[in-house]
Coordinates of C-alpha atoms in Angstrom, one line a residue:
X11 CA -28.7 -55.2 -29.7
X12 CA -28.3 -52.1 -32.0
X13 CA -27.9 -54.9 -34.8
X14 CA -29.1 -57.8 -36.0
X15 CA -29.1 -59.6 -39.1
X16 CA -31.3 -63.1 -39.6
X17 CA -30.0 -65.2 -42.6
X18 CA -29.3 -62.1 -44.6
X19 CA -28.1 -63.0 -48.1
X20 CA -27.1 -61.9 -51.1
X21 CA -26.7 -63.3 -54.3
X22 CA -25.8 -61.7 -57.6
X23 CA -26.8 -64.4 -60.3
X24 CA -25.0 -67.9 -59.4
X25 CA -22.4 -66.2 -56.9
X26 CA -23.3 -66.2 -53.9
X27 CA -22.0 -62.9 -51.9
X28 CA -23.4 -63.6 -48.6
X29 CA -24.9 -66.2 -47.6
X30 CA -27.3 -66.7 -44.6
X31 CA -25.5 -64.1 -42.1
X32 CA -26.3 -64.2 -38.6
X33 CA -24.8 -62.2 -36.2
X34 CA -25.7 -59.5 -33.4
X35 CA -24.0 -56.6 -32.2
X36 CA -24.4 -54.9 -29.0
X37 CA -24.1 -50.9 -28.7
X38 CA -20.8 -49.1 -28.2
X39 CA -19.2 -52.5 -29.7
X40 CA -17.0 -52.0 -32.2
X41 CA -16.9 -54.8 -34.4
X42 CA -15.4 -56.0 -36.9
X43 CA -15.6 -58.2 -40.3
X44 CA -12.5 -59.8 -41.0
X45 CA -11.7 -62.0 -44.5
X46 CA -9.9 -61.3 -47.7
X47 CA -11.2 -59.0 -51.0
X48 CA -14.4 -60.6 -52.1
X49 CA -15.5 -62.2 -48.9
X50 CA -18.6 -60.2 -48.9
X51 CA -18.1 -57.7 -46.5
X52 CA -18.3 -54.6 -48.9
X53 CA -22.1 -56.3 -50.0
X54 CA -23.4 -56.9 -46.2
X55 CA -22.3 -53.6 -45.6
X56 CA -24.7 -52.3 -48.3
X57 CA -27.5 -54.4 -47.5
X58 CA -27.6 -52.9 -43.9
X59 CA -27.0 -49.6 -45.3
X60 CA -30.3 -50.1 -47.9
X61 CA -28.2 -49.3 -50.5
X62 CA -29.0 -52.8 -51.8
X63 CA -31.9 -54.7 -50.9
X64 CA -31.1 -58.7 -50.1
X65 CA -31.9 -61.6 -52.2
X66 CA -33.4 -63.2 -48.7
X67 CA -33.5 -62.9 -45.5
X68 CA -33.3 -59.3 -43.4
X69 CA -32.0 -57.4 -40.7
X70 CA -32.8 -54.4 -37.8
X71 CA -30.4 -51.8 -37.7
X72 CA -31.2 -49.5 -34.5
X73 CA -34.5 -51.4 -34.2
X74 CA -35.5 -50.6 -37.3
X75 CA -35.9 -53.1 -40.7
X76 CA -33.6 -52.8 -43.7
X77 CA -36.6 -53.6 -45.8
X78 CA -39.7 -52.0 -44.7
X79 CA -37.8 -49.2 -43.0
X80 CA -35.2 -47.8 -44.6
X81 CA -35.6 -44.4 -44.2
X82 CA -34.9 -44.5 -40.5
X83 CA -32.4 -46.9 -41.1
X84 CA -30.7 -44.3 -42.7
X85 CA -31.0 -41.3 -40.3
X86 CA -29.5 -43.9 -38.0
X87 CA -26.1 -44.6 -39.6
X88 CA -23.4 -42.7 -40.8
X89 CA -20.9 -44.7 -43.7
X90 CA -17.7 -44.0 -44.6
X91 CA -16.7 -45.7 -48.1
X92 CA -13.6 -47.7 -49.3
X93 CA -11.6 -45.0 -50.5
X94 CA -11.7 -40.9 -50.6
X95 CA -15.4 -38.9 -51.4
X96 CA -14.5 -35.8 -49.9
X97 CA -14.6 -32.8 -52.2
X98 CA -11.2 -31.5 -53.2
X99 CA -12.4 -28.4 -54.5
X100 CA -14.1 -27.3 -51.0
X101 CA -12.1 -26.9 -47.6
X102 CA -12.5 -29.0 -44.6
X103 CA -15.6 -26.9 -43.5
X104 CA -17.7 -26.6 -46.2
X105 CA -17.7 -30.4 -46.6
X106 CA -18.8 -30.6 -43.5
X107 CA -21.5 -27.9 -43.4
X108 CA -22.8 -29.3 -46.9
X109 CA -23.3 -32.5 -45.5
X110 CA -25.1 -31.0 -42.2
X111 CA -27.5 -29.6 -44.7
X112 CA -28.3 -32.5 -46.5
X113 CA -28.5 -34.4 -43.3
X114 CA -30.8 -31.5 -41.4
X115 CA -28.7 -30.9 -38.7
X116 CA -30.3 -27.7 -37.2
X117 CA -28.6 -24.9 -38.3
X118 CA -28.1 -23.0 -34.6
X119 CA -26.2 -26.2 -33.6
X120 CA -24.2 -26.8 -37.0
X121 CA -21.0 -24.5 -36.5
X122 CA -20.7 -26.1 -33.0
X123 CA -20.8 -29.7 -34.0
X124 CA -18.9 -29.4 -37.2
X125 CA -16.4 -27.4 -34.3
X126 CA -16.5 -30.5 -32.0
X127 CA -15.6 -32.9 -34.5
X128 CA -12.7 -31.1 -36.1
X129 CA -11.3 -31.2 -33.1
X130 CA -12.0 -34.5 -32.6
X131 CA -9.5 -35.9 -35.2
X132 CA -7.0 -32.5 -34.7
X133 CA -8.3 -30.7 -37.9
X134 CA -9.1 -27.5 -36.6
X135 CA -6.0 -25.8 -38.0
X136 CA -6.7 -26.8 -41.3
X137 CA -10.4 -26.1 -40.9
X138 CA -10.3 -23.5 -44.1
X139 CA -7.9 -25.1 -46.3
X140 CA -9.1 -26.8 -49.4
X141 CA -9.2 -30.1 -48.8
X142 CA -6.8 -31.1 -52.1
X143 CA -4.1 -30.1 -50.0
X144 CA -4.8 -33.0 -47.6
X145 CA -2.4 -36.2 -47.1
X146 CA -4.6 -39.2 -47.4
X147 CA -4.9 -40.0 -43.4
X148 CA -6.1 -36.2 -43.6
X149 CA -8.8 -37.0 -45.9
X150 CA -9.8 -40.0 -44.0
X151 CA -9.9 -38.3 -40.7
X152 CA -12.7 -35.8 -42.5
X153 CA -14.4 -38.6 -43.8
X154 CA -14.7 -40.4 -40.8
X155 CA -15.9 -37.5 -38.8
X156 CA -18.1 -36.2 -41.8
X157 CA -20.2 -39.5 -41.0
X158 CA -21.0 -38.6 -37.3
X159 CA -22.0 -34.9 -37.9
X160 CA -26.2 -35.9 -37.2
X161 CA -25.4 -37.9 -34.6
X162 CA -25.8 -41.8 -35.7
X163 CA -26.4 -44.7 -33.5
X164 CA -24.2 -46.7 -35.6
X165 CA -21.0 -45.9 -38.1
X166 CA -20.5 -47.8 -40.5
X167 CA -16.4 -48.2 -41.7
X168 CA -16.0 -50.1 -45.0
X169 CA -12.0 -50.8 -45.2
X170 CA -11.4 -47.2 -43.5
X171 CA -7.4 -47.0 -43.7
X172 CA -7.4 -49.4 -47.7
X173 CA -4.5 -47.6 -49.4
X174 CA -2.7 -45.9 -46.2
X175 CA 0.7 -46.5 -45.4
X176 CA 1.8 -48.3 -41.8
X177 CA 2.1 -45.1 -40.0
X178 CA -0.6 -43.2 -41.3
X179 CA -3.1 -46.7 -40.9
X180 CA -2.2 -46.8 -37.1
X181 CA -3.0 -42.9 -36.7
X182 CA -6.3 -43.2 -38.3
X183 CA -6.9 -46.3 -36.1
X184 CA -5.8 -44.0 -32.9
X185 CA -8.7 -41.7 -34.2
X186 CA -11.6 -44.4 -34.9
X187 CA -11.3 -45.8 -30.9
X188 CA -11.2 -42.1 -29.7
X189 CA -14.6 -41.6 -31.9
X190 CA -16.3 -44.8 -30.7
X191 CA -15.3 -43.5 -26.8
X192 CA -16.0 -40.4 -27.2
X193 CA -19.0 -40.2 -29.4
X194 CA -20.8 -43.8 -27.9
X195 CA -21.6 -45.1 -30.9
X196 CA -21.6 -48.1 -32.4
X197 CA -18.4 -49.1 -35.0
X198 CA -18.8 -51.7 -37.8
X199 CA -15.6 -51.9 -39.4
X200 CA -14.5 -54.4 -42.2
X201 CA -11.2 -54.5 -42.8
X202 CA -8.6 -57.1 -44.6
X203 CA -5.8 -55.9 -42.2
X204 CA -5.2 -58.6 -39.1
X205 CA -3.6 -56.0 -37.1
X206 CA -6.3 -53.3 -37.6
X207 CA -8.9 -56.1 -36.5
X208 CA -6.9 -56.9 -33.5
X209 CA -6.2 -53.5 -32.3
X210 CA -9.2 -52.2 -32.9
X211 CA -12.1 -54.4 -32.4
X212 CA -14.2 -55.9 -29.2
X213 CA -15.7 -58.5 -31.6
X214 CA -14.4 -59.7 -34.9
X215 CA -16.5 -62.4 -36.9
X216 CA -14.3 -63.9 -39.9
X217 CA -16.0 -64.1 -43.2
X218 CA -14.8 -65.7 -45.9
X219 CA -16.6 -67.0 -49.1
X220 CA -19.8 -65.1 -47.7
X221 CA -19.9 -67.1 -44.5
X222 CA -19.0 -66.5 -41.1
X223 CA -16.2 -69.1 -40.0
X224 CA -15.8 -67.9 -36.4
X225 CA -16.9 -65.0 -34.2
X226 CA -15.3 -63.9 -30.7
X227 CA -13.2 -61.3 -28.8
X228 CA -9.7 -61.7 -30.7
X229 CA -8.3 -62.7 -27.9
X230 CA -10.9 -65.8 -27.2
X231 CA -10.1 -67.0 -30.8
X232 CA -6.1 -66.5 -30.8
X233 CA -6.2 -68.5 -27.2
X234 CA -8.3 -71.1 -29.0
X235 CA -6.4 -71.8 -31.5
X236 CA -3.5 -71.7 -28.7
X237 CA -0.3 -72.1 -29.8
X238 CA 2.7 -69.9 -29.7
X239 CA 5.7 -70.3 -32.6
X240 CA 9.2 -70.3 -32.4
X241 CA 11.6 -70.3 -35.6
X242 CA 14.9 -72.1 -34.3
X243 CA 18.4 -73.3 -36.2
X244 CA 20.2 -75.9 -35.1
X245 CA 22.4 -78.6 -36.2
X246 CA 21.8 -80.7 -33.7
X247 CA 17.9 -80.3 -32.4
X248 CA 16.1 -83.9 -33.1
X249 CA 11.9 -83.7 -34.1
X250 CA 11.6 -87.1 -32.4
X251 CA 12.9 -85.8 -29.3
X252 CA 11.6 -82.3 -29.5
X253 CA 7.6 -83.8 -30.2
X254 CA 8.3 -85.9 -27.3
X255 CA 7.8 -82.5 -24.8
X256 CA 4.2 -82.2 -23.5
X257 CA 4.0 -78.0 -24.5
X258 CA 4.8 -78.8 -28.0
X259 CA 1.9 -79.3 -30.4
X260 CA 4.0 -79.6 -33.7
X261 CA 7.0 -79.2 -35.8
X262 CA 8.1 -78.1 -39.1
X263 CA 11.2 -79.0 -40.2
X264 CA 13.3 -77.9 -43.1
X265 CA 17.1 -78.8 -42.9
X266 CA 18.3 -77.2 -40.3
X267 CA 15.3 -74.7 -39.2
X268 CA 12.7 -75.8 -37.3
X269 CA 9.5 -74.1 -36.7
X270 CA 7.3 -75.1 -33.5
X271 CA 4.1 -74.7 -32.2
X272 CA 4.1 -74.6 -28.7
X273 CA 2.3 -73.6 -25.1
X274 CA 2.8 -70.4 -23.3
X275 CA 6.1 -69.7 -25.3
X276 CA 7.2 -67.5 -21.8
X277 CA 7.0 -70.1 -20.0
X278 CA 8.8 -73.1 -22.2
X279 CA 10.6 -71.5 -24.6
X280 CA 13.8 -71.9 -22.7
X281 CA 13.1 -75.5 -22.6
X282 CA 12.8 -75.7 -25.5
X283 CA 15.8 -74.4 -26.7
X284 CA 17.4 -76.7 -24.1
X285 CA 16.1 -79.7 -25.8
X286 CA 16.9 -78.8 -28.8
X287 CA 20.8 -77.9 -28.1
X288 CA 23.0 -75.4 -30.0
X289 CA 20.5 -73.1 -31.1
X290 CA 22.2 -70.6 -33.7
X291 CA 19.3 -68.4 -34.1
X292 CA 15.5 -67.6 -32.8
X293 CA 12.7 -65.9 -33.4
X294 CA 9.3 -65.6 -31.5
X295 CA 6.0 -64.9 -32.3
X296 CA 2.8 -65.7 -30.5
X297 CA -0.4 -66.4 -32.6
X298 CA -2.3 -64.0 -34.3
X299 CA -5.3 -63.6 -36.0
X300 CA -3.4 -65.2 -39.4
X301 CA -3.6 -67.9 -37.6
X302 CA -6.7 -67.8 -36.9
X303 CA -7.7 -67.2 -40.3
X304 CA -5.9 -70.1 -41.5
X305 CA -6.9 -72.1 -38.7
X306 CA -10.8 -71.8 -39.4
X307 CA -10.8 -71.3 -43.4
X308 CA -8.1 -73.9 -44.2
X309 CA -6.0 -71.1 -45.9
X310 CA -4.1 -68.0 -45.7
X311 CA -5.8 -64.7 -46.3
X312 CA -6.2 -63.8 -50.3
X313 CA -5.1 -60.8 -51.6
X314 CA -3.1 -60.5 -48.2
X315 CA -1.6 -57.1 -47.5
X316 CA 0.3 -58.2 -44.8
X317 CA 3.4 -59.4 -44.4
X318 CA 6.1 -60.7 -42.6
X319 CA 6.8 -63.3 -40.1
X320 CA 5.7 -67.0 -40.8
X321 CA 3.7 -67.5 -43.4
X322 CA 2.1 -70.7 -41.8
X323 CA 2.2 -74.6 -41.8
X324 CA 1.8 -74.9 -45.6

């Protein structure tokens, strides 16, 4: 395991940030931590960085301990932050050779690997231009390769697309997996965004109120929670009737519109719809991690960015 953290927690007077984390993550994983703002994953993301030391508890990032040795913890990891630290005033380059030289990497081997990961995220055409010129999934791509330049065994991504829009989120996404394969590294990535945790991750543990309420592949914890939805109108469909079919698990009704829960919706949707009898409109969705958010935590994600779809059982 390149990680490993044994009751790590963090308190900050009577809140408590993070409390009693346990978790293990294997290398080339990339893995996520999944909750809403102020779920704690910004603060365990610090802790294993040494950038704050926690209240008890510890961990062993690349084998070595956050508390007694933090220095090779840190020539270990690379970190990109919530938001944009790249220097406007320089171009792509020289943000990247500046941080080569504060990170030592050998200057015969510098123009090379700055080279290589320019490439990497298709920034080699812009490799001289000041960097204030940049779109924001520009600046991010920089950032995120600006944390690999020496070579760290693990990467750490704290809310890496916050701010972007749809398209340029799922371009910067494209980038991270192609880093991870490419580079062999391992990915820690917390992140508010279902979707981004789903496409990206191997491993996602959901954290909310400083604990972790699950952990799995995202597709182990979407099957078990296990239930496709369908949104129907009908004047005719009856719940009694409809409850009565073994692949439905439950109904929500409201006048005419009736939203279900059901098994494989491939298989028994048309069933369904059968049963129910003069269906004026449908619409499908099989479960996502929003359900299981709400599934495991009892509620729907705070501060939720997301939207769209069915909003859950209420």
């Amino acid at each position: 395991m390149v990680l490993h953290t044994a009751n790590l927690t963090k308190k900050f007077g009577k809140l408590m940030a993070v409390d009693r984390l346990n978790l293990s993550v294997a290398q080339g994983e990339i893995f996520g931590l999944l909750g809403p703002n102020g779920a704690g994953k910004t603060t365990t993301l610090s802790m294993l960085a040494t950038l704050r030391s926690p209240t008890s508890g510890t961990a062993t990032v690349n084998g070595y301990d956050i508390l007694k040795q933090k220095n090779e913890v840190r020539k270990s990891i690379g970190m990109v932050f919530q938001g944009t630290s790249v220097d406007d005033l320089l171009t792509a380059r020289e943000n990247l050779e500046i941080h080569a030289m504060l990170y030592a990497v050998p200057k015969e081997i510098r123009k090379k690997r700055i080279d290589e990961l320019l490439a990497l995220v298709e920034l080699t055409d812009r490799a001289n231009d000041l960097v204030k010129h940049f779109s924001g999934g520009m600046k991010q791509r920089l950032q995120l390769v600006r944390g690999l330049l020496h070579h760290p065994r693990v990467l750490f991504l704290d809310e890496p697309t916050l701010g972007l829009d749809p398209q340029t989120r799922a371009h910067v996404w494209k980038y991270i997996a192609r880093v991870a394969r490419e580079e062999k590294i391992t990915i820690i990535l917390t992140t508010h965004y279902m979707e981004e945790a789903d496409s990206l991750c191997d491993r996602i543990a959901i954290i909310d109120h400083g604990k972790i309420a699950v952990l799995g592949t995202p597709a182990s914890l979407k099957k078990k929670v296990g239930s496709d939805m369908v949104k129907f109108t009908s004047a005719k469909a009856d719940a009694k009737k409809l409850r009565m079919l073994k692949f439905v698990r439950k109904i929500k009704q409201d006048g005419n519109s009736y939203l279900v829960k059901l098994d494989d919706v491939s298989k028994n949707l048309a069933a369904l719809l059968r049963a129910a009898g003069d269906v004026t409109s449908v619409e499908v969705r099989p479960v996502n991690l929003s359900d299981v958010f709400m599934h495991y935590t009892g509620h729907e994600m705070r501060d939720e960015e997301e939207g769209g779809g069915f909003q859950g059982w209420g």
